[in-house]
């Protein structure tokens, strides 16, 4: 009994220490992430970056983008886009745990809002937990200032569609010779799968892989009730 009591005490102490390390470590990471966020927005304010994008000649408004592309993108990238607050909290938590204790996948998923912030501030090549937290602060600012439709509009104008096409207008004209508003379901669902891995799905040399990805996009659209299953079958046959 005596040995059992000592063991319980040791376990309690170990748990308390673990919790302390978690709290202190998380606080340090949050501080570093916030400092990095402040450094970025002081050098280049979010509003200024977005204004630069919106004034480009090839910028396309939400109303001039095919509803098929909008539905396909949300279905495959971020099905809860219109209801969440911008940050994948579970993904950030996984990154913190991985950094502190080597538990789980440090990358995690990102929302459309987070991906937009990555593009705006070129955060792709820094995979540290500090970057993940910095991205979260940027995303909260973005979501606090801009409407969901405007965020999605911005996202579609800056993402990489492979083959050197940046933004939906370049991709739509480059791949299909038409404006984004005229994309069919087949074309839109094909394009929507490319940004997850542009080098592996670009149509010039990975058309087969892109078509396989398209099937997943269409299935996601059916699951999200954006299209009927019959439309999926027609698209596959075409």
Coordinates of C-alpha atoms in Angstrom, one line a residue:
X1 CA 0.0 0.0 0.0
X2 CA 2.8 2.3 0.9
X3 CA 4.6 1.7 -2.4
X4 CA 1.3 2.2 -4.2
X5 CA 0.8 5.6 -2.5
X6 CA 4.3 6.8 -3.5
X7 CA 3.6 5.7 -7.1
X8 CA 0.4 7.7 -7.2
X9 CA 2.2 10.8 -5.9
X10 CA 4.9 10.4 -8.6
X11 CA 2.2 10.1 -11.3
X12 CA 0.4 13.2 -10.0
X13 CA 3.6 15.2 -9.9
X14 CA 4.5 14.0 -13.4
X15 CA 1.0 15.0 -14.7
X16 CA 1.3 18.4 -13.0
X17 CA 4.7 19.0 -14.6
X18 CA 3.4 17.9 -18.0
X19 CA 0.6 20.4 -17.7
X20 CA 2.9 23.1 -16.6
X21 CA 5.2 22.5 -19.5
X22 CA 2.2 22.5 -21.9
X23 CA 0.9 25.8 -20.5
X24 CA 4.3 27.6 -20.4
X25 CA 5.3 26.2 -23.8
X26 CA 2.0 27.2 -25.4
X27 CA 2.3 30.7 -23.9
X28 CA 5.8 31.1 -25.4
X29 CA 4.6 29.8 -28.8
X30 CA 1.6 32.2 -28.8
X31 CA 3.9 35.1 -27.9
X32 CA 6.3 34.3 -30.7
X33 CA 3.5 33.8 -33.1
X34 CA 1.9 37.1 -32.2
X35 CA 5.2 39.0 -32.5
X36 CA 5.7 37.5 -35.9
X37 CA 2.2 38.6 -36.9
X38 CA 2.8 42.1 -35.7
X39 CA 6.1 42.3 -37.6
X40 CA 4.4 41.2 -40.8
X41 CA 1.4 43.6 -40.6
X42 CA 3.7 46.5 -39.6
X43 CA 5.8 45.9 -42.8
X44 CA 2.8 45.2 -45.0
X45 CA -0.7 45.9 -43.6
X46 CA -3.4 43.4 -44.6
X47 CA -5.6 46.0 -46.1
X48 CA -2.8 47.3 -48.3
X49 CA -2.0 43.9 -49.7
X50 CA -5.6 43.1 -50.5
X51 CA -6.1 46.5 -52.2
X52 CA -3.1 45.7 -54.4
X53 CA -4.7 42.5 -55.5
X54 CA -8.2 44.0 -56.0
X55 CA -6.8 46.7 -58.3
X56 CA -5.1 44.3 -60.7
X57 CA -6.4 44.2 -64.3
X58 CA -7.2 40.4 -64.2
X59 CA -9.0 40.6 -60.9
X60 CA -12.4 38.8 -61.1
X61 CA -15.4 39.7 -58.8
X62 CA -17.4 37.0 -57.1
X63 CA -20.4 37.6 -59.4
X64 CA -18.2 36.9 -62.4
X65 CA -17.1 33.5 -61.3
X66 CA -19.0 30.4 -62.2
X67 CA -21.2 29.1 -59.4
X68 CA -20.0 25.6 -60.3
X69 CA -16.4 26.7 -59.4
X70 CA -17.4 28.3 -56.2
X71 CA -19.4 25.2 -55.1
X72 CA -16.6 22.9 -56.2
X73 CA -13.9 24.8 -54.4
X74 CA -15.8 25.0 -51.1
X75 CA -16.9 21.3 -51.3
X76 CA -13.3 20.0 -51.8
X77 CA -11.3 22.6 -49.8
X78 CA -13.4 23.8 -46.9
X79 CA -17.0 22.6 -46.7
X80 CA -17.7 24.7 -43.5
X81 CA -16.3 27.9 -45.0
X82 CA -19.4 29.9 -44.6
X83 CA -20.0 28.9 -40.9
X84 CA -16.6 28.7 -39.3
X85 CA -14.5 31.7 -38.0
X86 CA -11.5 31.2 -40.2
X87 CA -9.1 29.1 -38.2
X88 CA -8.8 25.3 -38.0
X89 CA -8.3 25.2 -34.2
X90 CA -7.7 21.5 -34.2
X91 CA -5.0 21.9 -36.8
X92 CA -3.2 24.6 -34.7
X93 CA -3.6 22.4 -31.6
X94 CA -2.0 19.4 -33.4
X95 CA 0.9 21.6 -34.5
X96 CA 1.5 22.8 -30.9
X97 CA 1.4 19.2 -29.6
X98 CA 3.8 18.1 -32.3
X99 CA 6.2 20.9 -31.5
X100 CA 6.1 20.4 -27.7
X101 CA 5.9 16.6 -27.5
X102 CA 6.3 15.2 -31.0
X103 CA 2.7 14.0 -31.1
X104 CA 0.6 14.0 -34.3
X105 CA 0.9 15.7 -37.6
X106 CA 2.3 19.3 -37.4
X107 CA 0.9 20.4 -40.7
X108 CA -2.9 19.8 -40.3
X109 CA -5.6 21.1 -42.5
X110 CA -6.1 24.8 -43.4
X111 CA -9.3 26.7 -44.1
X112 CA -9.7 28.8 -47.3
X113 CA -9.1 31.9 -45.1
X114 CA -5.8 30.5 -43.8
X115 CA -4.7 29.5 -47.3
X116 CA -5.4 33.0 -48.4
X117 CA -3.2 34.4 -45.7
X118 CA -0.4 32.0 -46.6
X119 CA -0.6 33.4 -50.2
X120 CA -0.7 37.0 -49.1
X121 CA 2.3 36.7 -46.9
X122 CA 4.2 33.9 -48.7
X123 CA 4.1 31.6 -45.6
X124 CA 4.3 28.4 -47.7
X125 CA 7.9 27.4 -47.0
X126 CA 8.0 28.0 -43.3
X127 CA 6.4 25.0 -41.6
X128 CA 7.2 25.9 -38.0
X129 CA 4.6 26.2 -35.3
X130 CA 5.4 29.9 -35.0
X131 CA 4.3 30.3 -38.6
X132 CA 1.1 28.3 -37.9
X133 CA 0.2 30.6 -35.0
X134 CA 1.2 33.7 -37.0
X135 CA -1.1 32.5 -39.8
X136 CA -4.0 32.1 -37.2
X137 CA -3.6 35.7 -36.0
X138 CA -3.6 37.0 -39.7
X139 CA -6.7 34.9 -40.4
X140 CA -8.6 36.3 -37.4
X141 CA -7.8 39.8 -38.6
X142 CA -8.9 38.9 -42.2
X143 CA -12.2 37.3 -41.0
X144 CA -12.9 40.3 -38.8
X145 CA -12.5 42.8 -41.6
X146 CA -13.9 41.1 -44.7
X147 CA -17.1 39.3 -45.6
X148 CA -17.0 35.6 -46.5
X149 CA -17.8 36.1 -50.2
X150 CA -15.0 38.7 -50.4
X151 CA -12.5 36.3 -48.8
X152 CA -13.5 33.5 -51.2
X153 CA -13.3 36.0 -54.1
X154 CA -9.7 37.0 -53.1
X155 CA -8.7 33.3 -52.6
X156 CA -9.8 32.4 -56.1
X157 CA -7.9 35.3 -57.5
X158 CA -4.5 34.4 -55.9
X159 CA -4.2 30.6 -55.8
X160 CA -2.0 28.6 -58.1
X161 CA -3.7 26.5 -60.7
X162 CA -0.6 25.0 -62.1
X163 CA 1.2 25.6 -65.5
X164 CA 2.1 29.1 -64.4
X165 CA -1.6 30.2 -64.0
X166 CA -2.1 32.3 -60.9
X167 CA -5.8 33.1 -60.2
X168 CA -8.9 31.8 -61.8
X169 CA -9.0 34.2 -64.7
X170 CA -5.6 33.1 -65.9
X171 CA -6.5 29.5 -65.4
X172 CA -9.8 29.7 -67.1
X173 CA -8.5 31.6 -70.1
X174 CA -5.3 29.5 -70.3
X175 CA -6.9 26.1 -70.0
X176 CA -10.2 26.6 -71.7
X177 CA -10.1 29.9 -73.5
X178 CA -13.1 31.3 -71.6
X179 CA -13.9 33.7 -68.8
X180 CA -14.4 32.3 -65.3
X181 CA -18.2 33.0 -65.4
X182 CA -18.6 30.7 -68.4
X183 CA -17.0 27.6 -66.9
X184 CA -19.1 24.4 -67.1
X185 CA -19.5 21.9 -64.2
X186 CA -16.9 19.6 -65.9
X187 CA -14.4 22.4 -66.3
X188 CA -15.0 24.0 -62.9
X189 CA -14.7 20.7 -61.0
X190 CA -11.5 19.9 -62.9
X191 CA -9.9 23.2 -62.0
X192 CA -11.1 23.1 -58.3
X193 CA -8.9 20.1 -57.6
X194 CA -5.6 21.6 -58.9
X195 CA -4.7 24.0 -56.1
X196 CA -4.3 21.3 -53.5
X197 CA -1.2 20.2 -55.4
X198 CA -0.6 22.3 -58.6
X199 CA 2.6 20.5 -59.7
X200 CA 0.9 17.1 -59.5
X201 CA -2.5 18.1 -61.0
X202 CA -1.6 20.7 -63.7
X203 CA -3.3 19.8 -66.9
X204 CA -0.2 20.1 -69.3
X205 CA 1.5 16.9 -67.9
X206 CA -0.8 15.5 -65.2
X207 CA -4.1 15.4 -66.9
X208 CA -4.9 11.8 -65.8
X209 CA -4.1 12.6 -62.2
X210 CA -6.3 15.8 -62.5
X211 CA -9.2 13.7 -63.8
X212 CA -8.8 11.3 -60.8
X213 CA -8.9 14.3 -58.5
X214 CA -11.9 15.7 -60.3
X215 CA -13.9 12.5 -59.3
X216 CA -13.2 13.4 -55.6
X217 CA -14.3 17.0 -56.2
X218 CA -17.6 15.8 -57.8
X219 CA -18.2 13.3 -55.1
X220 CA -17.7 16.0 -52.5
X221 CA -20.2 18.2 -54.4
X222 CA -22.8 15.5 -54.3
X223 CA -22.2 14.9 -50.6
X224 CA -22.6 18.6 -49.9
X225 CA -25.8 18.6 -52.1
X226 CA -24.3 21.1 -54.5
X227 CA -25.2 18.8 -57.5
X228 CA -27.4 15.8 -58.0
X229 CA -25.8 12.4 -58.4
X230 CA -27.2 12.2 -61.9
X231 CA -25.1 15.2 -62.8
X232 CA -22.0 13.4 -61.5
X233 CA -22.7 10.5 -63.8
X234 CA -23.3 12.8 -66.8
X235 CA -20.0 14.5 -66.2
X236 CA -18.1 11.2 -65.9
X237 CA -19.6 10.0 -69.2
X238 CA -18.6 13.3 -70.9

